[in-house]
Coordinates of C-alpha atoms and ligand atoms in Angstrom, one line a residue:
X1 CA -4.3 -11.4 17.4
X2 CA -0.6 -10.1 17.4
X3 CA 0.3 -12.4 20.4
X4 CA -1.4 -15.4 18.7
X5 CA 0.5 -14.8 15.4
X6 CA 3.7 -14.2 17.2
X7 CA 3.4 -17.6 18.9
X8 CA 2.3 -19.3 15.8
X9 CA 5.2 -18.0 13.8
X10 CA 7.7 -19.2 16.5
X11 CA 6.0 -22.7 16.5
X12 CA 6.0 -22.8 12.7
X13 CA 9.7 -22.0 12.6
X14 CA 10.5 -24.7 15.1
X15 CA 8.2 -27.3 13.3
X16 CA 9.8 -26.6 10.0
X17 CA 13.5 -26.2 10.9
X18 CA 13.8 -28.2 14.1
X19 CA 15.2 -25.5 16.4
X20 CA 14.1 -22.1 17.8
X21 CA 14.4 -18.8 15.9
X22 CA 16.6 -16.1 17.2
X23 CA 13.9 -13.6 17.0
X24 CA 10.6 -12.5 15.5
X25 CA 10.1 -9.3 13.4
X26 CA 6.9 -7.9 12.0
X27 CA 5.7 -5.4 9.4
X28 CA 2.2 -4.1 8.6
X29 CA 0.2 -3.8 5.4
X30 CA -1.0 -0.4 4.4
X31 CA -4.0 1.5 3.0
X32 CA -3.7 4.7 0.9
X33 CA -5.8 7.4 2.5
X34 CA -5.5 9.8 -0.5
X35 CA -3.3 10.3 -3.5
X36 CA -4.0 8.0 -6.3
X37 CA -2.1 7.8 -9.6
X38 CA 0.1 10.6 -8.3
X39 CA 3.2 8.4 -7.5
X40 CA 4.5 7.9 -11.0
X41 CA 3.8 11.6 -11.7
X42 CA 6.4 12.5 -9.0
X43 CA 3.5 13.7 -6.8
X44 CA 2.2 13.1 -3.3
X45 CA 0.6 10.1 -1.6
X46 CA -0.7 9.7 1.9
X47 CA -0.9 6.1 3.0
X48 CA -0.9 4.7 6.6
X49 CA 0.3 1.3 8.1
X50 CA -2.6 -0.9 9.2
X51 CA -3.2 -3.2 12.1
X52 CA -2.7 -6.3 10.0
X53 CA 0.8 -7.6 10.0
X54 CA 3.2 -10.1 8.7
X55 CA 5.5 -11.8 11.1
X56 CA 8.9 -13.3 10.3
X57 CA 10.7 -15.7 12.7
X58 CA 14.4 -15.8 11.6
X59 CA 17.7 -17.3 12.6
X60 CA 21.0 -17.0 10.9
X61 CA 22.7 -20.2 9.7
X62 CA 26.5 -20.9 9.7
X63 CA 26.6 -21.6 6.0
X64 CA 25.3 -19.4 3.0
X65 CA 22.1 -21.3 2.5
X66 CA 18.6 -19.6 2.7
X67 CA 15.5 -21.6 3.7
X68 CA 12.1 -20.0 3.6
X69 CA 8.7 -21.3 4.5
X70 CA 5.3 -19.8 5.2
X71 CA 1.9 -20.8 6.6
X72 CA 0.8 -19.7 3.2
X73 CA 2.5 -22.6 1.4
X74 CA 3.9 -25.3 3.4
X75 CA 7.0 -26.5 1.4
X76 CA 10.3 -25.2 2.3
X77 CA 12.2 -23.2 -0.4
X78 CA 16.0 -23.6 -0.3
X79 CA 18.6 -21.6 -2.3
X80 CA 22.3 -20.5 -1.7
X81 CA 22.4 -16.8 -1.1
X82 CA 24.5 -16.1 -4.1
X83 CA 22.1 -17.9 -6.5
X84 CA 19.1 -15.6 -5.9
X85 CA 18.0 -14.4 -9.4
X86 CA 14.6 -13.7 -10.9
X87 CA 14.7 -16.8 -13.1
X88 CA 15.8 -19.0 -10.1
X89 CA 12.9 -18.1 -7.8
X90 CA 9.1 -18.5 -8.2
X91 CA 6.0 -17.7 -6.3
X92 CA 5.8 -16.2 -2.9
X93 CA 9.4 -17.1 -2.0
X94 CA 10.5 -14.4 -4.4
X95 CA 9.5 -11.8 -1.8
X96 CA 11.8 -12.9 1.1
X97 CA 14.5 -14.2 -1.2
X98 CA 14.3 -11.0 -3.1
X99 CA 14.8 -9.0 0.0
X100 CA 18.0 -11.0 0.9
X101 CA 19.3 -10.3 -2.6
X102 CA 18.4 -6.6 -2.5
X103 CA 20.1 -6.2 0.9
X104 CA 23.3 -7.5 -0.8
X105 CA 22.9 -4.9 -3.6
X106 CA 22.3 -2.0 -1.2
X107 CA 25.3 -2.9 1.0
X108 CA 23.7 -4.7 4.0
X109 CA 24.7 -8.3 3.6
X110 CA 27.3 -10.5 5.2
X111 CA 26.9 -13.7 3.2
X112 CA 25.5 -15.6 6.1
X113 CA 22.5 -17.6 5.2
X114 CA 19.4 -17.8 7.3
X115 CA 16.1 -19.8 8.1
X116 CA 12.9 -17.8 7.9
X117 CA 9.3 -18.7 8.6
X118 CA 6.3 -16.4 7.8
X119 CA 2.9 -15.9 9.3
X120 CA 0.4 -13.1 8.3
X121 CA -3.0 -11.7 8.8
X122 CA -2.7 -9.2 5.9
X123 CA -5.3 -10.2 3.3
X124 CA -3.6 -11.1 0.0
X125 CA -4.8 -9.1 -3.1
X126 CA -7.2 -6.8 -1.1
X127 CA -5.1 -3.8 -2.0
X128 CA -3.6 -3.7 1.4
X129 CA -0.1 -4.6 0.2
X130 CA 0.6 -7.9 1.7
X131 CA 3.7 -7.9 -0.5
X132 CA 5.3 -4.9 1.2
X133 CA 4.4 -6.4 4.6
X134 CA 6.4 -9.6 3.8
X135 CA 9.3 -7.6 2.3
X136 CA 9.5 -5.2 5.2
X137 CA 9.3 -7.9 7.9
X138 CA 12.2 -9.8 6.3
X139 CA 14.2 -6.6 5.7
X140 CA 14.1 -5.4 9.4
X141 CA 15.0 -8.9 10.4
X142 CA 18.0 -9.2 8.2
X143 CA 18.9 -5.6 9.0
X144 CA 19.3 -6.6 12.7
X145 CA 20.8 -10.1 12.2
X146 CA 23.3 -9.0 9.6
X147 CA 24.0 -5.8 11.7
X148 CA 23.6 -3.9 8.5
X149 CA 22.4 -0.7 10.2
X150 CA 20.5 0.4 7.0
X151 CA 18.2 3.3 7.8
X152 CA 14.3 3.0 7.2
X153 CA 14.5 4.9 3.8
X154 CA 17.2 2.5 2.6
X155 CA 15.1 -0.5 3.8
X156 CA 12.2 0.7 1.8
X157 CA 14.4 0.8 -1.2
X158 CA 15.5 -2.8 -0.4
X159 CA 11.8 -3.8 -0.5
X160 CA 11.1 -2.0 -3.8
X161 CA 14.3 -3.4 -5.4
X162 CA 13.2 -7.0 -4.4
X163 CA 9.9 -6.4 -5.9
X164 CA 11.1 -4.7 -9.0
X165 CA 14.0 -7.1 -9.8
X166 CA 13.3 -10.5 -8.2
X167 CA 9.5 -10.6 -8.1
X168 CA 9.3 -8.6 -11.4
X169 CA 6.6 -6.1 -10.4
X170 CA 7.3 -2.5 -11.4
X171 CA 6.0 -0.9 -8.3
X172 CA 6.9 2.4 -6.6
X173 CA 8.1 2.9 -3.1
X174 CA 4.8 4.0 -1.3
X175 CA 3.9 0.6 0.2
X176 CA 7.3 -0.1 1.8
X177 CA 7.6 3.5 3.0
X178 CA 4.2 3.2 4.8
X179 CA 5.0 -0.2 6.2
X180 CA 8.4 1.0 7.5
X181 CA 7.6 4.6 8.6
X182 CA 4.1 4.2 10.0
X183 CA 3.2 5.0 13.7
X184 CA 0.2 4.5 15.8
X185 CA -2.8 6.7 14.6
X186 CA -0.4 8.6 12.1
X187 CA -0.1 8.6 8.3
X188 CA 2.9 8.8 6.1
X189 CA 2.9 11.9 3.8
X190 CA 5.3 11.0 1.1
X191 CA 6.7 13.1 -1.7
X192 CA 7.3 10.8 -4.6
X193 CA 9.8 13.2 -6.2
X194 CA 12.5 13.3 -3.5
X195 CA 11.1 10.4 -1.4
X196 CA 11.0 12.6 1.6
X197 CA 8.4 11.5 4.2
X198 CA 6.5 13.2 7.0
X199 CA 4.7 11.3 9.7
X200 CA 1.4 13.1 10.3
X201 CA -1.1 12.8 13.2
X202 CA -4.4 11.4 11.9
X203 CA -6.4 11.7 15.2
X204 CA -8.8 9.1 14.1
X205 CA -8.8 7.2 17.4
X206 CA -9.0 10.5 19.4
X207 CA -12.1 11.6 17.3
X208 CA -13.8 8.2 17.4
X209 CA -13.3 7.5 13.7
X210 CA -12.5 4.2 12.0
X211 CA -11.6 3.4 8.5
X212 CA -13.8 0.8 6.8
X213 CA -12.3 -1.2 4.0
X214 CA -14.9 -2.3 1.5
X215 CA -13.3 -4.9 -0.7
X216 CA -15.6 -5.3 -3.6
X217 CA -13.9 -8.5 -4.7
X218 CA -14.1 -7.1 -8.2
X219 CA -10.9 -8.5 -9.9
X220 CA -9.0 -5.5 -11.5
X221 CA -10.9 -5.7 -14.8
X222 CA -8.9 -4.3 -17.7
X223 CA -6.4 -3.1 -15.2
X224 CA -3.3 -3.7 -17.4
X225 CA -4.4 -1.8 -20.5
X226 CA -6.3 0.8 -18.4
X227 CA -3.2 1.6 -16.3
X228 CA -0.8 1.8 -19.3
X229 CA -3.1 4.2 -21.2
X230 CA -3.4 6.4 -18.0
X231 CA 0.3 6.5 -17.7
X232 CA 0.6 7.3 -21.5
X233 CA -1.9 10.2 -21.1
X234 CA 0.0 11.7 -18.2
X235 CA 3.3 11.5 -20.1
X236 CA 1.6 13.2 -23.1
X237 CA 0.1 15.8 -20.9
X238 CA 3.4 16.7 -19.3
X239 CA 5.3 16.8 -22.6
X240 CA 2.6 19.0 -24.2
X241 CA 2.8 21.3 -21.3
X242 CA 6.5 21.4 -21.4
X243 CA 7.2 20.0 -17.9
X244 CA 9.2 17.0 -16.8
X245 CA 6.2 15.5 -14.9
X246 CA 2.7 16.5 -14.0
X247 CA 4.0 17.3 -10.4
X248 CA 5.3 20.6 -11.9
X249 CA 1.8 21.8 -12.7
X250 CA -0.7 23.5 -10.3
X251 CA -4.4 24.1 -10.6
X252 CA -3.4 27.6 -11.9
X253 CA -2.0 25.8 -15.0
X254 CA -5.2 24.1 -15.7
X255 CA -6.8 26.8 -18.0
X256 CA -3.7 26.7 -20.2
X257 CA -3.8 22.9 -20.2
X258 CA -7.4 23.0 -21.3
X259 CA -6.4 25.1 -24.3
X260 CA -3.4 22.9 -25.3
X261 CA -4.6 19.5 -24.6
X262 CA -7.3 17.3 -26.2
X263 CA -10.3 16.8 -24.1
X264 CA -9.5 13.3 -22.8
X265 CA -5.8 14.1 -21.9
X266 CA -7.0 17.3 -20.3
X267 CA -9.2 15.3 -17.9
X268 CA -6.4 12.8 -17.1
X269 CA -4.1 15.7 -16.3
X270 CA -6.8 17.5 -14.2
X271 CA -7.2 14.4 -12.0
X272 CA -3.4 14.2 -11.2
X273 CA -3.0 18.0 -10.7
X274 CA -6.1 18.3 -8.5
X275 CA -5.3 15.1 -6.5
X276 CA -1.8 16.3 -5.6
X277 CA -3.5 19.4 -4.4
X278 CA -6.0 17.3 -2.4
X279 CA -3.2 15.4 -0.7
X280 CA -1.5 18.5 0.5
X281 CA -4.8 19.9 1.5
X282 CA -5.7 16.8 3.4
X283 CA -2.5 17.1 5.4
X284 CA -3.2 20.9 6.1
X285 CA -6.8 20.3 7.2
X286 CA -5.7 17.4 9.4
X287 CA -3.3 19.7 11.3
X288 CA -5.6 22.7 11.4
X289 CA -9.1 21.2 11.8
X290 CA -8.7 17.6 12.5
X291 CA -9.9 14.4 10.8
X292 CA -13.7 15.2 10.8
X293 CA -12.9 18.0 8.3
X294 CA -11.3 15.8 5.5
X295 CA -14.4 13.9 4.4
X296 CA -15.0 16.3 1.4
X297 CA -11.5 15.9 0.1
X298 CA -11.9 12.1 0.1
X299 CA -15.1 12.3 -1.9
X300 CA -13.6 14.8 -4.2
X301 CA -10.8 12.3 -4.8
X302 CA -13.4 9.7 -5.7
X303 CA -15.3 11.9 -8.1
X304 CA -12.1 12.9 -9.8
X305 CA -11.1 9.2 -10.3
X306 CA -14.6 8.3 -11.4
X307 CA -15.1 11.3 -13.9
X308 CA -11.8 12.5 -14.9
X309 CA -9.4 9.5 -14.7
X310 CA -12.3 7.0 -15.3
X311 CA -10.9 4.1 -13.3
X312 CA -13.9 3.4 -11.0
X313 CA -16.5 0.6 -11.6
X314 CA -20.1 0.5 -10.5
X315 CA -19.3 -1.6 -7.3
X316 CA -16.9 1.0 -6.1
X317 CA -19.3 3.9 -6.8
X318 CA -22.1 2.0 -5.0
X319 CA -19.8 1.3 -1.9
X320 CA -18.8 5.0 -1.7
X321 CA -22.3 6.4 -2.2
X322 CA -24.0 3.9 0.2
X323 CA -21.4 4.6 2.9
X324 CA -21.9 8.3 2.7
X325 CA -25.6 8.0 2.8
X326 CA -25.5 6.0 6.0
X327 CA -23.1 8.0 8.0
X328 CA -19.5 7.9 6.6
X329 CA -17.9 11.3 6.6
X330 CA -15.9 10.6 3.6
X331 CA -15.4 7.8 1.2
X332 CA -13.4 7.0 -2.0
X333 CA -12.1 4.1 -4.1
X334 CA -8.5 3.3 -3.2
X335 CA -5.7 1.7 -5.2
X336 CA -5.1 1.6 -8.9
X337 CA -8.8 1.2 -9.9
X338 CA -10.9 -1.0 -12.2
X339 CA -11.9 -3.0 -9.1
X340 CA -10.5 -3.6 -5.6
X341 CA -11.5 -1.7 -2.5
X342 CA -13.2 1.5 -1.3
X343 CA -12.6 3.1 2.0
X344 CA -15.0 4.9 4.2
X345 CA -14.0 7.1 7.1
X346 CA -16.8 6.4 9.6
X347 CA -17.7 7.4 13.2
X348 CA -17.5 4.3 15.4
X349 CA -21.2 4.6 16.2
X350 CA -22.1 4.3 12.4
X351 CA -19.8 1.4 11.5
X352 CA -22.5 -1.3 11.8
X353 CA -25.1 0.8 9.9
X354 CA -22.8 1.5 7.0
X355 CA -21.6 -2.1 6.9
X356 CA -25.1 -3.5 6.8
X357 CA -26.3 -0.9 4.2
X358 CA -23.4 -1.7 1.9
X359 CA -24.1 -5.5 2.2
X360 CA -27.8 -4.9 1.5
X361 CA -27.3 -2.7 -1.5
X362 CA -24.7 -5.0 -3.1
X363 CA -27.2 -7.8 -2.6
X364 CA -30.0 -5.8 -4.1
X365 CA -28.0 -5.0 -7.2
X366 CA -26.9 -8.6 -7.7
X367 CA -23.1 -7.8 -6.8
X368 CA -20.9 -10.4 -5.3
X369 CA -20.7 -10.1 -1.4
X370 CA -18.1 -7.6 -0.5
X371 CA -15.7 -8.2 2.4
X372 CA -16.0 -5.3 4.8
X373 CA -13.7 -4.7 7.8
X374 CA -12.2 -1.9 9.9
X375 CA -8.5 -1.0 10.0
X376 CA -6.7 1.5 12.2
X377 CA -3.3 3.2 11.8
X378 CA -0.6 1.0 13.4
X379 CA 3.1 1.2 14.1
X380 CA 5.5 0.3 11.3
X381 CA 7.9 -2.6 11.0
X382 CA 9.8 -3.6 14.2
X383 CA 11.4 -6.4 16.3
X384 CA 8.8 -8.2 18.4
Ligands
ADP401 P1 -1.0 -7.2 -2.4 O1 -1.9 -6.1 -2.9 O2 -1.6 -8.0 -1.3 O3 0.4 -6.7 -2.1 P2 0.6 -8.6 -4.4 O4 0.1 -9.4 -5.6 O5 1.4 -7.5 -4.6 O6 -0.8 -8.2 -3.6 O7 1.3 -9.6 -3.4 C1 0.7 -10.8 -3.0 C2 1.7 -11.9 -2.9 O8 2.6 -11.7 -1.8 C3 1.1 -13.2 -2.8 O9 0.6 -13.8 -4.1 C4 2.2 -14.1 -2.2 O10 3.1 -14.4 -3.2 C5 3.0 -13.0 -1.4 N1 2.5 -13.1 0.0 C6 1.7 -12.3 0.7 N2 1.5 -12.7 2.0 C7 2.2 -13.9 2.1 C8 2.4 -14.8 3.2 N3 1.9 -14.7 4.4 N4 3.3 -15.9 3.0 C9 3.9 -16.0 1.8 N5 3.7 -15.2 0.7 C10 2.9 -14.1 0.9
MG402 MG1 1.6 -5.7 -3.6

């Protein structure tokens, strides 16, 4: 697949711009193994880069014009480098143009324009961060071509800044960190307080495990209001407990939290505090016992999101329970909630049984047909 996309992106560049690119760069999407709604509470997340990638074929120009095109939308978008602003860009081109803008803000730009063509097999809107994949592919390309020498942490901030300021989405830095720091069969354990990251051996391949993505196709129902009210509950909980963020609480603080907080806020807080604990625990268990021992933590995360944070939906619960009944060693909903995808860590020999069982159960319950596929932990962004 990789070779096919690499060839296609080169051909696409030549077809659109009439000459050959000076190189091809790629960056992966990501999935979050564990650590949900912990990022904005300055806690821990543990995503990994996946074997679905976005490819960018790029060449510098001699003037200051930027032209971007994608297999996603055929028309070429053209803009002078110094005119990239939120209100001057629309649609998908905000991602690559935003990166060019953000590189200038963070000290990496030379003022030279470029042509860029994009090809990808990261599914859009399935919770696998096709947006970070496109940002990071363009960021590593420009970092090389502009000889900017920005390190990977800074490039992650470039992607985030592009998404926050030019796309206009108030996202954190998890997706870009996973896409830039990922390694084969490793996860990226990220501390959202100081943004320090550790690359952790997952051992899935060694142990014959694969991660199934079960995309329920449920649009994130009530996601905006639900997300805002969860954030508000976390802020109220932290303020009442007298801490700057919920990261400062541990499970030992929960009895006091139960006394001080109303019942609903308490459950929201309990999710975040125990979820942080589960992320740290997952890393420890991986190191000490290997991946076959993390199943319980994945399911505990799901239960906490279902019962305490109340962000699951019936389709996600069905996906998780069915996967576990048919041989997955751990499963949970992943992402912000109210729809989207579940993940199921599954022995290779059980992949087809789990897949067929989930499809059958969804059909029996009258749910839309889910999209089910396997991902593995892949290397981060690089030059091809
Ligand atoms: P995701 O969860 O997949 O990151 P987002 O809404 O954050 O979803 O980002 C999806 C957007 O990223 C798309 O709507 C599109 O604008 C852009 N995008 C993703 N992949 C491509 C691509 N191959 N070519 C052009 N734009 C893309
Ligand atoms: Mg995104």
